[in-house]
Tab-separated table of C-alpha atoms in Angstrom:
chain	number	residue	atom	x	y	z
U	2	UNK	CA	46.445	-36.089	-65.882
U	3	UNK	CA	44.220	-32.967	-65.643
U	4	UNK	CA	46.541	-31.426	-63.064
U	5	UNK	CA	49.539	-32.098	-65.327
U	6	UNK	CA	47.808	-30.467	-68.317
U	7	UNK	CA	46.863	-27.418	-66.251
U	8	UNK	CA	50.462	-27.141	-65.055
U	9	UNK	CA	51.801	-27.279	-68.629
U	10	UNK	CA	49.250	-24.707	-69.845
U	11	UNK	CA	50.134	-22.352	-66.975
U	12	UNK	CA	53.846	-22.703	-67.788
U	13	UNK	CA	53.231	-21.919	-71.449
U	14	UNK	CA	51.127	-18.852	-70.685
U	15	UNK	CA	53.890	-17.498	-68.418
U	16	UNK	CA	56.576	-18.265	-71.016
U	17	UNK	CA	54.739	-16.769	-74.004
U	18	UNK	CA	54.258	-13.516	-72.124
U	19	UNK	CA	58.088	-13.231	-72.010
U	20	UNK	CA	58.669	-13.516	-75.784
U	21	UNK	CA	60.572	-10.522	-77.139
U	22	UNK	CA	58.434	-8.485	-79.610
U	23	UNK	CA	61.691	-7.456	-81.282
U	24	UNK	CA	62.389	-11.063	-82.326
U	25	UNK	CA	58.879	-11.416	-83.708
U	26	UNK	CA	59.095	-8.110	-85.603
U	27	UNK	CA	62.455	-9.084	-87.075
U	28	UNK	CA	61.025	-12.392	-88.284
U	29	UNK	CA	57.942	-10.634	-89.564
U	30	UNK	CA	60.145	-8.141	-91.485
U	31	UNK	CA	62.205	-10.959	-92.971
U	32	UNK	CA	59.052	-12.691	-94.118
U	33	UNK	CA	57.755	-9.474	-95.732
U	34	UNK	CA	61.055	-9.084	-97.600
U	35	UNK	CA	60.928	-12.710	-98.725
U	36	UNK	CA	57.349	-12.285	-99.863
U	37	UNK	CA	58.323	-9.141	-101.820
U	38	UNK	CA	61.271	-10.994	-103.417
U	39	UNK	CA	59.005	-13.898	-104.346
U	40	UNK	CA	56.520	-11.492	-105.900
U	41	UNK	CA	59.384	-9.738	-107.765
U	42	UNK	CA	60.611	-13.070	-109.174
U	43	UNK	CA	57.069	-13.957	-110.266
U	44	UNK	CA	56.686	-10.529	-111.918
U	45	UNK	CA	60.058	-10.915	-113.655
U	46	UNK	CA	59.048	-14.331	-114.970
U	47	UNK	CA	55.728	-12.898	-116.231
U	48	UNK	CA	57.564	-9.972	-117.917
U	49	UNK	CA	59.894	-12.436	-119.648
U	50	UNK	CA	56.965	-14.474	-120.967
U	51	UNK	CA	55.231	-11.265	-122.166
U	52	UNK	CA	58.447	-10.068	-123.841
U	53	UNK	CA	58.805	-13.393	-125.635
U	54	UNK	CA	55.170	-13.210	-126.814
U	55	UNK	CA	55.674	-9.617	-128.033
U	56	UNK	CA	58.823	-10.574	-129.971
U	57	UNK	CA	56.977	-13.472	-131.590
U	58	UNK	CA	54.116	-11.129	-132.584
U	59	UNK	CA	56.602	-8.574	-133.951
U	60	UNK	CA	58.305	-11.310	-135.972
U	61	UNK	CA	54.945	-12.404	-137.434
U	62	UNK	CA	54.161	-8.787	-138.383
U	63	UNK	CA	57.559	-8.369	-140.032
U	64	UNK	CA	57.082	-11.634	-141.916
U	65	UNK	CA	53.702	-10.407	-143.205
U	66	UNK	CA	55.200	-7.059	-144.242
U	67	UNK	CA	58.081	-8.885	-145.898
U	68	UNK	CA	55.686	-11.066	-147.912
U	69	UNK	CA	53.624	-8.049	-149.028
U	70	UNK	CA	56.732	-6.163	-150.080
U	71	UNK	CA	57.928	-9.209	-152.015
U	72	UNK	CA	54.602	-9.301	-153.897
U	73	UNK	CA	54.893	-5.581	-154.710
U	74	UNK	CA	58.448	-6.110	-155.909
U	75	UNK	CA	57.330	-8.964	-158.177
U	76	UNK	CA	54.513	-6.835	-159.597
U	77	UNK	CA	56.901	-3.987	-160.326
U	78	UNK	CA	59.262	-6.455	-161.953
U	79	UNK	CA	56.401	-7.767	-164.115
U	80	UNK	CA	55.406	-4.206	-165.107
U	81	UNK	CA	58.999	-3.436	-165.901
U	82	UNK	CA	59.312	-6.530	-168.061
U	83	UNK	CA	56.114	-5.594	-169.948
U	84	UNK	CA	57.303	-2.073	-170.585
U	85	UNK	CA	60.691	-3.385	-171.702
U	86	UNK	CA	58.990	-5.641	-174.215
U	87	UNK	CA	56.934	-2.728	-175.553
U	88	UNK	CA	60.050	-0.658	-175.768
U	89	UNK	CA	61.855	-3.340	-177.714
U	90	UNK	CA	58.916	-3.717	-180.083
U	91	UNK	CA	58.698	0.030	-180.654
U	92	UNK	CA	62.440	0.194	-181.165
U	93	UNK	CA	62.162	-2.461	-183.835
U	94	UNK	CA	59.330	-0.560	-185.468
U	95	UNK	CA	61.353	2.607	-185.273
U	96	UNK	CA	64.264	0.972	-187.030
U	97	UNK	CA	61.963	-0.350	-189.757
U	98	UNK	CA	60.208	2.956	-190.339
U	99	UNK	CA	63.261	5.161	-190.127
U	100	UNK	CA	63.885	4.872	-193.847
U	101	UNK	CA	60.288	5.480	-194.939
U	102	UNK	CA	58.884	8.496	-193.137
U	103	UNK	CA	60.246	11.377	-191.115
U	104	UNK	CA	56.805	11.750	-189.568
U	105	UNK	CA	56.804	8.131	-188.434
U	106	UNK	CA	60.305	8.592	-187.131
U	107	UNK	CA	59.243	11.615	-185.098
U	108	UNK	CA	56.212	9.733	-183.703
U	109	UNK	CA	58.299	6.751	-182.766
U	110	UNK	CA	60.869	8.999	-181.147
U	111	UNK	CA	58.187	10.549	-178.999
U	112	UNK	CA	56.853	7.139	-177.964
U	113	UNK	CA	60.362	5.955	-177.245
U	114	UNK	CA	61.013	8.936	-174.973
U	115	UNK	CA	57.749	8.286	-173.162
U	116	UNK	CA	58.571	4.635	-172.746
U	117	UNK	CA	62.077	5.449	-171.576
U	118	UNK	CA	60.665	7.860	-168.995
U	119	UNK	CA	58.228	5.178	-167.813
U	120	UNK	CA	61.025	2.627	-167.650
U	121	UNK	CA	63.211	4.949	-165.587
U	122	UNK	CA	60.343	5.611	-163.186
U	123	UNK	CA	59.667	1.872	-162.838
U	124	UNK	CA	63.354	1.167	-162.304
U	125	UNK	CA	63.523	3.782	-159.547
U	126	UNK	CA	60.392	2.396	-157.882
U	127	UNK	CA	61.779	-1.119	-158.154
U	128	UNK	CA	65.108	-0.059	-156.634
U	129	UNK	CA	63.268	1.665	-153.774
U	130	UNK	CA	61.157	-1.418	-153.077
U	131	UNK	CA	64.221	-3.643	-153.227
U	132	UNK	CA	65.965	-1.418	-150.647
U	133	UNK	CA	62.889	-1.490	-148.408
U	134	UNK	CA	62.618	-5.250	-148.847
U	135	UNK	CA	66.246	-5.685	-147.843
U	136	UNK	CA	65.744	-3.504	-144.753
U	137	UNK	CA	62.702	-5.558	-143.730
U	138	UNK	CA	64.625	-8.768	-144.310
U	139	UNK	CA	67.453	-7.511	-142.075
U	140	UNK	CA	64.979	-6.561	-139.319
U	141	UNK	CA	63.298	-9.947	-139.611
U	142	UNK	CA	66.626	-11.755	-139.322
U	143	UNK	CA	67.612	-9.657	-136.276
U	144	UNK	CA	64.292	-10.385	-134.543
U	145	UNK	CA	64.513	-14.071	-135.431
U	146	UNK	CA	68.049	-14.288	-134.042
U	147	UNK	CA	67.021	-12.567	-130.803
U	148	UNK	CA	64.015	-14.830	-130.353
U	149	UNK	CA	66.242	-17.834	-131.031
U	150	UNK	CA	68.645	-16.574	-128.328
U	151	UNK	CA	65.814	-16.150	-125.830
U	152	UNK	CA	64.369	-19.561	-126.635
U	153	UNK	CA	67.818	-21.111	-126.312
U	154	UNK	CA	68.392	-19.554	-122.879
U	155	UNK	CA	64.901	-20.548	-121.700
U	156	UNK	CA	65.374	-24.093	-122.991
U	157	UNK	CA	68.748	-24.294	-121.238
U	158	UNK	CA	67.187	-23.087	-117.979
U	159	UNK	CA	64.340	-25.604	-118.312
U	160	UNK	CA	66.788	-28.435	-119.012
U	161	UNK	CA	68.973	-27.377	-116.088
U	162	UNK	CA	65.962	-27.439	-113.743
U	163	UNK	CA	64.861	-30.842	-115.091
U	164	UNK	CA	68.387	-32.191	-114.582
U	165	UNK	CA	68.426	-30.689	-111.069
U	166	UNK	CA	65.073	-32.304	-110.232
U	167	UNK	CA	66.331	-35.693	-111.461
U	168	UNK	CA	69.603	-35.328	-109.527
U	169	UNK	CA	67.711	-34.500	-106.314
U	170	UNK	CA	65.314	-37.415	-106.853
U	171	UNK	CA	68.277	-39.775	-107.231
U	172	UNK	CA	70.062	-38.342	-104.176
U	173	UNK	CA	66.939	-38.658	-101.979
U	174	UNK	CA	65.648	-41.989	-103.290
U	175	UNK	CA	66.218	-43.551	-99.834
U	176	UNK	CA	63.527	-41.277	-98.407
U	177	UNK	CA	60.724	-42.152	-100.846
U	178	UNK	CA	57.576	-43.059	-98.908
U	179	UNK	CA	58.831	-41.179	-95.867
U	180	UNK	CA	57.002	-37.916	-96.495
U	181	UNK	CA	59.382	-36.556	-99.171
U	182	UNK	CA	58.401	-35.530	-102.712
U	183	UNK	CA	60.289	-33.798	-105.538
U	184	UNK	CA	58.328	-31.969	-108.256
U	185	UNK	CA	59.010	-29.640	-111.190
U	186	UNK	CA	56.355	-26.901	-111.500
U	187	UNK	CA	56.381	-23.653	-113.466
U	188	UNK	CA	60.113	-23.857	-114.090
U	189	UNK	CA	60.939	-24.389	-110.383
U	190	UNK	CA	61.880	-27.494	-108.404
U	191	UNK	CA	59.855	-28.100	-105.223
U	192	UNK	CA	61.313	-30.438	-102.586
U	193	UNK	CA	58.643	-31.070	-99.929
U	194	UNK	CA	59.496	-32.850	-96.664
U	195	UNK	CA	56.773	-33.611	-94.146
U	196	UNK	CA	57.611	-32.845	-90.524
U	197	UNK	CA	57.468	-36.526	-89.599
U	198	UNK	CA	60.767	-36.907	-91.482
U	199	UNK	CA	62.410	-33.840	-89.904
U	200	UNK	CA	61.027	-32.793	-86.509
U	201	UNK	CA	59.418	-34.068	-83.356
U	202	UNK	CA	56.036	-32.508	-82.550
U	203	UNK	CA	56.452	-28.907	-81.422
U	204	UNK	CA	60.226	-28.980	-81.973
U	205	UNK	CA	62.483	-27.280	-84.500
U	206	UNK	CA	65.460	-29.559	-83.870
U	207	UNK	CA	66.097	-31.720	-86.957
U	208	UNK	CA	66.277	-35.463	-86.251
U	209	UNK	CA	69.060	-37.724	-87.527
U	210	UNK	CA	67.022	-39.127	-90.419
U	211	UNK	CA	65.906	-35.634	-91.469
U	212	UNK	CA	69.454	-34.288	-91.187
U	213	UNK	CA	70.670	-37.036	-93.503
U	214	UNK	CA	68.050	-36.078	-96.104
U	215	UNK	CA	68.947	-32.368	-95.893
U	216	UNK	CA	72.677	-33.119	-96.140
U	217	UNK	CA	72.124	-35.236	-99.253
U	218	UNK	CA	70.049	-32.405	-100.729
U	219	UNK	CA	72.895	-29.997	-99.910
U	220	UNK	CA	75.362	-32.181	-101.832
U	221	UNK	CA	73.291	-31.660	-104.983
U	222	UNK	CA	72.748	-27.925	-104.409
U	223	UNK	CA	76.467	-27.414	-103.857
U	224	UNK	CA	77.168	-28.183	-107.535
U	225	UNK	CA	74.391	-25.857	-108.748
U	226	UNK	CA	75.588	-22.353	-107.752
U	227	UNK	CA	73.163	-20.528	-110.099
U	228	UNK	CA	70.062	-21.604	-108.160
U	229	UNK	CA	68.173	-19.455	-105.642
U	230	UNK	CA	67.129	-21.574	-102.642
U	231	UNK	CA	64.008	-20.614	-100.653
U	232	UNK	CA	63.167	-22.721	-97.582
U	233	UNK	CA	59.563	-22.305	-96.392
U	234	UNK	CA	58.243	-23.683	-93.116
U	235	UNK	CA	54.532	-24.653	-92.890
U	236	UNK	CA	52.246	-25.877	-90.083
U	237	UNK	CA	48.683	-27.123	-89.766
U	238	UNK	CA	45.981	-24.914	-88.213
U	239	UNK	CA	46.257	-26.287	-84.673
U	240	UNK	CA	47.418	-23.428	-82.393
U	241	UNK	CA	50.965	-23.936	-81.128
U	242	UNK	CA	51.186	-24.594	-77.393
U	243	UNK	CA	54.705	-25.959	-77.107
U	244	UNK	CA	57.948	-24.195	-76.234
U	245	UNK	CA	57.484	-20.915	-74.408
U	246	UNK	CA	60.143	-19.280	-76.590
U	247	UNK	CA	57.684	-19.148	-79.493
U	248	UNK	CA	54.525	-17.117	-79.873
U	249	UNK	CA	52.680	-19.402	-82.303
U	250	UNK	CA	52.696	-21.383	-85.535
U	251	UNK	CA	54.345	-18.602	-87.503
U	252	UNK	CA	57.283	-18.502	-85.133
U	253	UNK	CA	57.540	-22.287	-85.204
U	254	UNK	CA	57.503	-22.471	-89.026
U	255	UNK	CA	60.206	-19.798	-89.195
U	256	UNK	CA	62.363	-21.596	-86.638
U	257	UNK	CA	62.071	-24.819	-88.613
U	258	UNK	CA	62.969	-23.223	-91.957
U	259	UNK	CA	65.965	-21.535	-90.305
U	260	UNK	CA	67.063	-24.901	-88.896
U	261	UNK	CA	67.128	-26.330	-92.433
U	262	UNK	CA	69.109	-23.296	-93.680
U	263	UNK	CA	71.670	-23.843	-90.931
U	264	UNK	CA	72.209	-27.451	-92.029
U	265	UNK	CA	72.592	-26.393	-95.667
U	266	UNK	CA	75.134	-23.756	-94.607
U	267	UNK	CA	77.279	-26.495	-93.117
U	268	UNK	CA	78.158	-27.319	-96.726
U	269	UNK	CA	80.792	-24.652	-97.373
U	270	UNK	CA	80.304	-24.877	-101.152
U	271	UNK	CA	76.774	-23.455	-100.982
U	272	UNK	CA	76.763	-19.672	-101.295
U	273	UNK	CA	74.845	-18.227	-98.306
U	274	UNK	CA	73.621	-15.414	-100.574
U	275	UNK	CA	71.509	-18.004	-102.423
U	276	UNK	CA	69.703	-19.075	-99.222
U	277	UNK	CA	66.473	-17.621	-97.855
U	278	UNK	CA	64.440	-18.851	-94.861
U	279	UNK	CA	60.721	-18.087	-94.528
U	280	UNK	CA	57.933	-19.095	-92.178
U	281	UNK	CA	54.363	-19.236	-93.499
U	282	UNK	CA	52.603	-20.784	-90.534
U	283	UNK	CA	49.274	-22.421	-91.404
U	284	UNK	CA	48.447	-19.961	-94.218
U	285	UNK	CA	49.567	-22.004	-97.261
U	286	UNK	CA	48.044	-25.483	-96.792
U	287	UNK	CA	48.271	-28.166	-99.483
U	288	UNK	CA	45.505	-30.307	-97.992
U	289	UNK	CA	42.465	-29.985	-95.740
U	290	UNK	CA	43.051	-29.501	-92.040
U	291	UNK	CA	39.857	-31.426	-91.283
U	292	UNK	CA	41.636	-34.796	-91.248
U	293	UNK	CA	44.757	-36.120	-89.537
U	294	UNK	CA	46.210	-37.094	-92.923
U	295	UNK	CA	45.625	-33.592	-94.305
U	296	UNK	CA	47.207	-31.967	-91.282
U	297	UNK	CA	50.264	-34.205	-91.668
U	298	UNK	CA	50.689	-33.072	-95.262
U	299	UNK	CA	50.408	-29.420	-94.224
U	300	UNK	CA	53.115	-29.783	-91.569
U	301	UNK	CA	56.083	-29.602	-93.924
U	302	UNK	CA	59.227	-27.887	-95.137
U	303	UNK	CA	59.297	-26.824	-98.794
U	304	UNK	CA	62.627	-26.147	-100.494
U	305	UNK	CA	61.865	-24.079	-103.618
U	306	UNK	CA	64.680	-23.919	-106.171
U	307	UNK	CA	64.516	-21.120	-108.750
U	308	UNK	CA	66.927	-20.486	-111.651
U	309	UNK	CA	68.579	-17.081	-111.676
U	310	UNK	CA	67.353	-14.983	-114.633
U	311	UNK	CA	70.357	-12.665	-115.076
U	312	UNK	CA	71.115	-13.879	-118.619
U	313	UNK	CA	67.515	-13.479	-119.764
U	314	UNK	CA	67.283	-10.008	-118.248
U	315	UNK	CA	70.470	-9.007	-120.052
U	316	UNK	CA	69.095	-10.177	-123.406
U	317	UNK	CA	65.820	-8.323	-122.867
U	318	UNK	CA	67.639	-5.104	-121.949
U	319	UNK	CA	69.828	-5.147	-125.056
U	320	UNK	CA	68.879	-2.647	-127.771
């Protein structure tokens, strides 16, 4: 047994020394690009949430301004009504005194002119406030309509992702309890498949049972063309000592994610532009590597489904 192990180790050491650094660098570059794209999508999502919050704050400010302007308009209207009443009373007095005294007539005329001047000023102020109030109302309606559009698009995206999660769960129900889970988190659908369902130890060839699961997943993705599909390969922290073609866990995780992409591409309806393969090695565990159960959970493929945000970006960029 010891001699056999030494022979295998010697073979691996000789094989690893022959791995092309170009292949590794290409995979490393692809991973960097995928990581940058993931970060860009996260930033875009954060910007959308911030934009929504800003629009809601702007709408609240406009509503407050609208209410204040309405109060000012009502006060001006009340002042106007009071002055109009005074004017009417003075006009009545003027009519009554017109026959009795030229002095009274002159005094009343003066008061009438003053009141008329005040009324004209109040009417102008009231007209100005009414125009301003109408402008604020228009702005408030525009902001409300835009927020409603954004909320509608976001709600539609959320519903689409919920429907997608449910469709995948139904399609993969035969694999429940076999290391497969489907979750909806942060607006994305995560399909996690433990390696026991997909691969033999140290291999990146997908077994028949795993292939069936991936093909059933592909049948659902084929009818959802507006979904970005990221396939991530993960390992535990045990150093890879298998096939001499690979340099370690990172290579292995990348090979495995690429194997899943190749099966998905067999479905001609899936747009290859929506597919991305990434290897993350042992650097994104979901459980402890101190137990066999934890290591099994960490050895997995994650298919991360993200809605495309073109429509939201278009709304946010509109003037």
